[in-house]
mmCIF file of C-alpha atoms and ligand atoms in Angstrom:
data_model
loop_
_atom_site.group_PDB
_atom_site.id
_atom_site.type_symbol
_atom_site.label_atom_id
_atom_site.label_comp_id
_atom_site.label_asym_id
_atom_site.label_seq_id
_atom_site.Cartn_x
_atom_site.Cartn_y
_atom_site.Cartn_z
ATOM 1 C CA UNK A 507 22.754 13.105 6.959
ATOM 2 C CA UNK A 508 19.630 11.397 7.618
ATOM 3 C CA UNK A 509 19.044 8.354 5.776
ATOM 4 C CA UNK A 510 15.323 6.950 5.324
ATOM 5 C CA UNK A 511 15.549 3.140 4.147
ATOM 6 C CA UNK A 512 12.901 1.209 2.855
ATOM 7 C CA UNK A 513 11.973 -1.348 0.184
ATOM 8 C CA UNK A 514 9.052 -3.828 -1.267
ATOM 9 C CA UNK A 515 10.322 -7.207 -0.344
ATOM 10 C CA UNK A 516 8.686 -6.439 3.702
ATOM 11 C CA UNK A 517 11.024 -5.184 6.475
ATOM 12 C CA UNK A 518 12.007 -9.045 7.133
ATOM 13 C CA UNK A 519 13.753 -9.388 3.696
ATOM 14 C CA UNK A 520 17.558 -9.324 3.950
ATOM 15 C CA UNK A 521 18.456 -7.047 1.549
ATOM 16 C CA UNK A 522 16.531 -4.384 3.330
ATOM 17 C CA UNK A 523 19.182 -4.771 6.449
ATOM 18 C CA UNK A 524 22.160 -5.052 4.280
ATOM 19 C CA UNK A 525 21.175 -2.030 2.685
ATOM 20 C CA UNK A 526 20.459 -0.095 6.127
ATOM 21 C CA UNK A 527 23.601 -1.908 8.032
ATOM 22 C CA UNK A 528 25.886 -0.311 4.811
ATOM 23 C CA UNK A 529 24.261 2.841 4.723
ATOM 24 C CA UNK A 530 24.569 3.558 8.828
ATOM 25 C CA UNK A 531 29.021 4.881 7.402
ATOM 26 C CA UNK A 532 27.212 7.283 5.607
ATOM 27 C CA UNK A 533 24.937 9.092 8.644
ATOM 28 C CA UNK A 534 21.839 8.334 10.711
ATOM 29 C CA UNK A 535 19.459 5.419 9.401
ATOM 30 C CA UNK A 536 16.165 4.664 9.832
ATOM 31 C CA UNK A 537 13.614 2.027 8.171
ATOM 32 C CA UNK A 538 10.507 2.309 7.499
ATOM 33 C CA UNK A 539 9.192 -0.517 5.007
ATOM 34 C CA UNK A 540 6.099 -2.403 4.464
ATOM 35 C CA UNK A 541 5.191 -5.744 6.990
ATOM 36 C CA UNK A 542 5.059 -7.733 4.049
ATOM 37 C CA UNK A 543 5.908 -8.308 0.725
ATOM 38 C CA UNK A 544 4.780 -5.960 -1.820
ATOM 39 C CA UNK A 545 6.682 -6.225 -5.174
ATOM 40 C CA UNK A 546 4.844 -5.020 -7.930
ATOM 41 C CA UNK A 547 2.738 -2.514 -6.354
ATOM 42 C CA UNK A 548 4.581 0.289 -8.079
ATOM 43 C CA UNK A 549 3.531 4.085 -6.579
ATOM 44 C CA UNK A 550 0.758 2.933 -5.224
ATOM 45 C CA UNK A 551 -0.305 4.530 -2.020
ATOM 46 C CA UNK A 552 -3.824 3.646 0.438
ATOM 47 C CA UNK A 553 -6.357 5.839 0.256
ATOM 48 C CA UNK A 554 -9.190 3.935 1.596
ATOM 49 C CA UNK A 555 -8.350 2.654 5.158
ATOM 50 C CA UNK A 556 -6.207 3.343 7.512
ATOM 51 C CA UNK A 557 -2.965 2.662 7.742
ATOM 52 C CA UNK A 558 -0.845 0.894 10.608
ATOM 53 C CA UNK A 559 2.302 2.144 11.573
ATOM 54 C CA UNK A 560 4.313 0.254 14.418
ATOM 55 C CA UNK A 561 7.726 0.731 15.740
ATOM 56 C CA UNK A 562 9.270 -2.782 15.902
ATOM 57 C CA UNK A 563 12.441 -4.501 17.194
ATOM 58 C CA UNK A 564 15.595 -3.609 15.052
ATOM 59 C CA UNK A 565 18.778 -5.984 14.262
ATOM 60 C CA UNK A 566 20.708 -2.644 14.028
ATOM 61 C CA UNK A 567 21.209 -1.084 17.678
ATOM 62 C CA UNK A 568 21.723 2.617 15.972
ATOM 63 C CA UNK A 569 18.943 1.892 13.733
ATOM 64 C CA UNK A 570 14.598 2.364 14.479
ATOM 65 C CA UNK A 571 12.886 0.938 12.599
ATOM 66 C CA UNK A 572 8.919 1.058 11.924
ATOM 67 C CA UNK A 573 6.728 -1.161 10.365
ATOM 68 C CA UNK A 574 3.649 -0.707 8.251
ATOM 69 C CA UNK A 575 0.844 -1.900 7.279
ATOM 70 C CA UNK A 576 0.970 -0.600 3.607
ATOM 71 C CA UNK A 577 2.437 -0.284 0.532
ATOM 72 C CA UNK A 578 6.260 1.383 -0.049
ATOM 73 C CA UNK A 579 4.784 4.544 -1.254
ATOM 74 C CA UNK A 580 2.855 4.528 1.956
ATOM 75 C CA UNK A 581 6.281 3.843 4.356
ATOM 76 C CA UNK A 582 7.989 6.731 2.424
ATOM 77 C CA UNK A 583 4.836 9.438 2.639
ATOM 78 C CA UNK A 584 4.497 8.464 6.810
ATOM 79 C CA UNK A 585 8.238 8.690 7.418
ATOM 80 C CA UNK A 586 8.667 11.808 5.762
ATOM 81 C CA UNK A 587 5.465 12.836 7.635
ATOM 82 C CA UNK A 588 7.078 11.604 11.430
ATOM 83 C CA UNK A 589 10.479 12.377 10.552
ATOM 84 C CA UNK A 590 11.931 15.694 9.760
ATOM 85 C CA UNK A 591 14.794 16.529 7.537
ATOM 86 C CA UNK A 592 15.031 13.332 5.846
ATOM 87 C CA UNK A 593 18.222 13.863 3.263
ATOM 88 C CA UNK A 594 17.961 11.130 1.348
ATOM 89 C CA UNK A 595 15.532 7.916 0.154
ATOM 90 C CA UNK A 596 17.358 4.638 -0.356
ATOM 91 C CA UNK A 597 14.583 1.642 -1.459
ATOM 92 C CA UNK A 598 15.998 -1.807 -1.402
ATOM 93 C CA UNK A 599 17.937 -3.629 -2.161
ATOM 94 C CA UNK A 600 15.361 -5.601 -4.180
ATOM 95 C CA UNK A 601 15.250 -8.955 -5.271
ATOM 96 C CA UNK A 602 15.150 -9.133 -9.099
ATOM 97 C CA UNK A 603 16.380 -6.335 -11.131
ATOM 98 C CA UNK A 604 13.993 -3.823 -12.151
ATOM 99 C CA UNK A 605 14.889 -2.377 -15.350
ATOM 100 C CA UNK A 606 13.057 -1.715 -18.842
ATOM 101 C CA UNK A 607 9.240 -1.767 -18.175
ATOM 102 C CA UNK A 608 9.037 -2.841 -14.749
ATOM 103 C CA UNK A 609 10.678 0.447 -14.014
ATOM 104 C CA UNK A 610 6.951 1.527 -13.770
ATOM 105 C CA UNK A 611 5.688 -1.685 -11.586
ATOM 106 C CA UNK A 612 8.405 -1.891 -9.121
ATOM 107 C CA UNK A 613 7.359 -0.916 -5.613
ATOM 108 C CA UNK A 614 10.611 -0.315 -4.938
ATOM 109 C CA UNK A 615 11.612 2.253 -7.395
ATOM 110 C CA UNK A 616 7.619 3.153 -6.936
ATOM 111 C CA UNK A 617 9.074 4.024 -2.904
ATOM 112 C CA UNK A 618 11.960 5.965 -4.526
ATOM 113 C CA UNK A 619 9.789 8.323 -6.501
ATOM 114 C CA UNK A 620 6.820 9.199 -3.660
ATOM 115 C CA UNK A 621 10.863 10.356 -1.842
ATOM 116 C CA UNK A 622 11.318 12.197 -5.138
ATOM 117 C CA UNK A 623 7.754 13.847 -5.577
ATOM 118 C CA UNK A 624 8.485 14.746 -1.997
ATOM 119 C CA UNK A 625 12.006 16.414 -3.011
ATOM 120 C CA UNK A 626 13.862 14.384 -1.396
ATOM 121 C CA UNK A 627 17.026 12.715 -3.417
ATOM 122 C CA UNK A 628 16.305 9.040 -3.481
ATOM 123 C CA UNK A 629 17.798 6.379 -4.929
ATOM 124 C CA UNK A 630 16.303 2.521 -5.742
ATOM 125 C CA UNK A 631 18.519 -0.571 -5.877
ATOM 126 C CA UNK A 632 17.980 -4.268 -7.280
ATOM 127 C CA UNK A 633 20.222 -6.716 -7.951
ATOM 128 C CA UNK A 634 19.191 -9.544 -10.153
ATOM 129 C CA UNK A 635 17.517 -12.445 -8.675
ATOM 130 C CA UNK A 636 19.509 -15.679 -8.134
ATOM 131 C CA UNK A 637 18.553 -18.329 -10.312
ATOM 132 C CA UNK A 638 17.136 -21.748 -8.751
ATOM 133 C CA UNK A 639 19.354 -22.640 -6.392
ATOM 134 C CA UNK A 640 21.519 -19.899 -6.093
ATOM 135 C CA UNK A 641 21.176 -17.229 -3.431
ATOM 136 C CA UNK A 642 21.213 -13.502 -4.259
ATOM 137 C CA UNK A 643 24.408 -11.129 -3.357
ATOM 138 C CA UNK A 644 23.261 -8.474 -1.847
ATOM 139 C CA UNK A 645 26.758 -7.255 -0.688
ATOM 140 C CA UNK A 646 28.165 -5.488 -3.646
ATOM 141 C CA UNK A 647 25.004 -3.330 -3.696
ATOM 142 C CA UNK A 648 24.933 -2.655 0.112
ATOM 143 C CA UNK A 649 28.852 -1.163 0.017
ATOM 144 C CA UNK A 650 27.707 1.040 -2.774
ATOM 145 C CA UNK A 651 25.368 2.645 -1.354
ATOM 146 C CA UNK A 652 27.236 4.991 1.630
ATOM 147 C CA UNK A 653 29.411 5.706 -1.622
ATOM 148 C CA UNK A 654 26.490 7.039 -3.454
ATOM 149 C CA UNK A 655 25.108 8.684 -0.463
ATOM 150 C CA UNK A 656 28.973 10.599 -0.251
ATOM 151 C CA UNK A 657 29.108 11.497 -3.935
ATOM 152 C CA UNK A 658 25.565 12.538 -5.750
ATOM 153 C CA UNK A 659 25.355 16.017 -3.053
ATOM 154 C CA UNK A 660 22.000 15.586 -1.788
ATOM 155 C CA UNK A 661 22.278 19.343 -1.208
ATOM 156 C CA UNK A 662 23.343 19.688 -5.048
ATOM 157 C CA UNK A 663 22.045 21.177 -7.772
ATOM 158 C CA UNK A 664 18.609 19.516 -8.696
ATOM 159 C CA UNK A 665 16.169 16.822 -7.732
ATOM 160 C CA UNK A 666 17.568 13.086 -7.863
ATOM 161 C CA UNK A 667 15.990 9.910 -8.924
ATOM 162 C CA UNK A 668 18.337 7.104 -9.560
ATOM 163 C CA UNK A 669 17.731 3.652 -10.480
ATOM 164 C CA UNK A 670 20.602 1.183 -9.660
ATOM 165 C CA UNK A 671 20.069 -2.552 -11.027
ATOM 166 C CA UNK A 672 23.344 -4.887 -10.226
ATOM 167 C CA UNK A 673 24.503 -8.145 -11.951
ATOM 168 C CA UNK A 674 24.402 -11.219 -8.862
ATOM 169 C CA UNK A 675 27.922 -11.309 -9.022
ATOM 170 C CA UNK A 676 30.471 -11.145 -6.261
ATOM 171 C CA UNK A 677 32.614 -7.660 -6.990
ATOM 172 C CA UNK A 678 35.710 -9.614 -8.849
ATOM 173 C CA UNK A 679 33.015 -10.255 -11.632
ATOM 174 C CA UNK A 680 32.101 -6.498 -12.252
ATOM 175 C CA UNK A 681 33.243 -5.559 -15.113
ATOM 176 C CA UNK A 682 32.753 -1.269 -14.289
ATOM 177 C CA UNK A 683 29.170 0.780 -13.646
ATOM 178 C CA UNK A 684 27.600 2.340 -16.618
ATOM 179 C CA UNK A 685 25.150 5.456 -16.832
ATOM 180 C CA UNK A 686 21.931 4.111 -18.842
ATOM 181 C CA UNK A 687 19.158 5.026 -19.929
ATOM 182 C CA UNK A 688 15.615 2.856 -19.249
ATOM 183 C CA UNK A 689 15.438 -0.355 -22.059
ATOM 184 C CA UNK A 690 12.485 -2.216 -23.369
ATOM 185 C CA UNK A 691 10.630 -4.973 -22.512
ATOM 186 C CA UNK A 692 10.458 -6.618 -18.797
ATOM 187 C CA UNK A 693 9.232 -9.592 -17.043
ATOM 188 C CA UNK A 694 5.742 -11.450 -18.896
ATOM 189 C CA UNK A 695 3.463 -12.146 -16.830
ATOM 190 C CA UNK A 696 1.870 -15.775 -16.466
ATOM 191 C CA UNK A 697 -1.815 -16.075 -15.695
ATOM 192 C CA UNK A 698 -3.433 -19.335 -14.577
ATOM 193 C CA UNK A 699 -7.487 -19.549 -14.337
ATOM 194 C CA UNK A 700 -8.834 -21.175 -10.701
ATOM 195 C CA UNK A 701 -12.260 -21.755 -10.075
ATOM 196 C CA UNK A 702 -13.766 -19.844 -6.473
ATOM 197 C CA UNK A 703 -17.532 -21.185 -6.177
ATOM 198 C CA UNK A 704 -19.246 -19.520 -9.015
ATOM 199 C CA UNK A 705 -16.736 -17.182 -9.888
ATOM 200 C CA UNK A 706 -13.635 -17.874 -11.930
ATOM 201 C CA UNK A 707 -10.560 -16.173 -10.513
ATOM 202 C CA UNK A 708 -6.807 -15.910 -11.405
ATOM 203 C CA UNK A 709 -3.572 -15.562 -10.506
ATOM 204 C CA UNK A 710 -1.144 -13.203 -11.840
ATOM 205 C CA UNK A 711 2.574 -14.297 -11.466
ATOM 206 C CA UNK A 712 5.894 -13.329 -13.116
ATOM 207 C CA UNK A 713 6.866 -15.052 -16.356
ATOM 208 C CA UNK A 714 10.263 -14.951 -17.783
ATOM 209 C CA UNK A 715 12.019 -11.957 -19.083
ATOM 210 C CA UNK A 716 11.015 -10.281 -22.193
ATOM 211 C CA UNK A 717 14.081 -7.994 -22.391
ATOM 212 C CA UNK A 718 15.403 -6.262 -25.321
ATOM 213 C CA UNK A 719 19.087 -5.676 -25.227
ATOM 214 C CA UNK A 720 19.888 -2.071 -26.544
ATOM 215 C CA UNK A 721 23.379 -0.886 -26.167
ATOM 216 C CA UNK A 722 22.914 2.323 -23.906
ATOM 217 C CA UNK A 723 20.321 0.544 -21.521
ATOM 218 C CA UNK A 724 20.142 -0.626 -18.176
ATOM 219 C CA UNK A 725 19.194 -4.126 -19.511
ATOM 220 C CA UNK A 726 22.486 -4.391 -21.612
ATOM 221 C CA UNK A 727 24.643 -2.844 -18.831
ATOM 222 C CA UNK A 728 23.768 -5.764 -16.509
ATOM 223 C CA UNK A 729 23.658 -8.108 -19.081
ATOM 224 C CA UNK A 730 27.415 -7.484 -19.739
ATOM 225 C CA UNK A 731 27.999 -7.635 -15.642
ATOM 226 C CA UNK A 732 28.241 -4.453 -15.614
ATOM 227 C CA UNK A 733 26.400 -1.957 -12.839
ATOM 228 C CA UNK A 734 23.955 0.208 -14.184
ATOM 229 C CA UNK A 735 22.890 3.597 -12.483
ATOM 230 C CA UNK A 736 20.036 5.325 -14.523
ATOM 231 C CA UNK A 737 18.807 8.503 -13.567
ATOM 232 C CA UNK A 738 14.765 8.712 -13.852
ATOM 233 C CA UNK A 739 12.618 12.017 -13.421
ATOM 234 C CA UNK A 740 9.079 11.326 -12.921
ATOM 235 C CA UNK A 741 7.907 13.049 -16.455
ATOM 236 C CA UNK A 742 6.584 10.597 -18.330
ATOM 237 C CA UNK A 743 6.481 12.263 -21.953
ATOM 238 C CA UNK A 744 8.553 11.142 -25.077
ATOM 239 C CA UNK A 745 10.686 13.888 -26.622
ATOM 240 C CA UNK A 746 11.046 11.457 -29.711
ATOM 241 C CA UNK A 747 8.734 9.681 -32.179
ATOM 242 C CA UNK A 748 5.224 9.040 -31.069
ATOM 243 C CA UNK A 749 3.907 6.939 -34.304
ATOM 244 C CA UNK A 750 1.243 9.338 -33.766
ATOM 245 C CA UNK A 751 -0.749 10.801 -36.920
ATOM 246 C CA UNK A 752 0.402 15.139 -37.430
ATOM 247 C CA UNK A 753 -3.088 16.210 -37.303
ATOM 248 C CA UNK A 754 -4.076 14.724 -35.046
ATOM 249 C CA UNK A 755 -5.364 17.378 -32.157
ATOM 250 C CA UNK A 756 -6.663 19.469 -34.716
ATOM 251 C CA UNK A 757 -8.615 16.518 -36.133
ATOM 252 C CA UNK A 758 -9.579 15.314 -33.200
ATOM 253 C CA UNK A 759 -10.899 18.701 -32.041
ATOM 254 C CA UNK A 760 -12.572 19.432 -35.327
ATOM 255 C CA UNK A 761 -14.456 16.334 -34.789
ATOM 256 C CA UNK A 762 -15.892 16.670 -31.266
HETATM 257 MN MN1 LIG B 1845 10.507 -6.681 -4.597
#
């Protein structure tokens, strides 16, 4: 098994080399992961420059490990490119669940679905952010990994997109792992107004949780300590309720 490793948080970020150390039971690892941070830039890939890539100094001996200069979308799309017969994705382990909404922002699910397009199994992982003060455990996350690896078959039966969001709790304060579904709501986001020359400008930063907490979710799963795995597939479209009107593409088209 080949393993391709990556994440947002910039190849320096810890949980990116607990993650990698774990996954090295499960086969061959290699990361590939942005040179800096880059939470919040979802799928997003570069189309309009060019794009370093640099093999850099690894903490792992069996590991390489390459840098670039890029988003996560962009590390997955040139590994997959330089490497061949990549088995699986693994993106993470973030900092700060991504779960509900952000689902859509998170560069590091974002890296797990440009694997996915690609047809590659991949699977993201977060564990929740420590609060003030309190560091972030990325251990019980990193030994689940190589487990996941063993068990979901990349070979199996289907594409694979999982989500994995973890409580920051040492294992003896995991209650079980739940299947869920995506909740509602996510992280607000704060905006303060700065003044460059003539021009006003802003800065976006991350406010505090807006979560709704629906039994069945990955929101309630980790809100109860529990581990929550949710299986994505990159269609977007509701099969339920749209609060749309009946008529309305025959309206709309007897109107144009
Ligand atoms: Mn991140």
């Amino acid at each position: 098994m080949k393993i391709l490793v990556t994440n947002d948080d910039g190849i320096h970020a810890p949980g990116l080399w607990a993650l990698a150390a774990q996954l090295t039971r499960a086969g061959e690892v290699v990361v590939c992961a942005p040179d800096r941070e880059q939470s919040g830039t979802g799928t997003a890939i570069t189309l309009h420059r060019r794009v370093r890539l640099t093999q850099v100094d690894s903490p792992l001996a069996s590991v390489r490990a390459y840098s670039v200069e890029g988003t996560p979308g962009d590390s997955v799309l040139l590994a997959l490119r330089m490497l061949e017969d990549v088995t699986m994705v693994f993106s993470g382990i973030n900092r700060g669940a991504n779960m509900g909404h952000d689902v859509l922002l998170s560069g590091t699910v974002g890296a797990a679905l440009q694997g996915y397009f690609h047809g590659v199994p991949s699977v993201a992982i977060s564990v929740e952010a420590g609060r003030a003060g309190e560091s972030t455990n990325f251990e019980v996350a990193a030994r689940l990994a190589p487990l996941l690896a063993a068990r979901v078959n990349p070979n199996g039966a289907g594409p694979l997109l999982l989500n994995v969001n973890l409580p920051n709790l040492p294992l003896e304060r995991i209650g079980g792992i739940d299947m869920t579904r995506v909740g509602t709501g996510g992280y607000s986001t704060a905006i303060t107004m700065g003044r460059d020359g003539d021009s006003d400008d802003y800065r976006i930063s991350i406010g505090k949780p807006r979560w709704s907490f629906e039994e069945g979710t990955d929101i309630h799963a980790v809100d109860r300590c529990r581990i929550s795995i949710t299986p994505l597939r990159g269609e977007l479209s509701t099969a339920g309720e749209t609060f749309l009107p009946e008529d309305l593409p025959s309206a709309l088209f007897r109107d144009l």
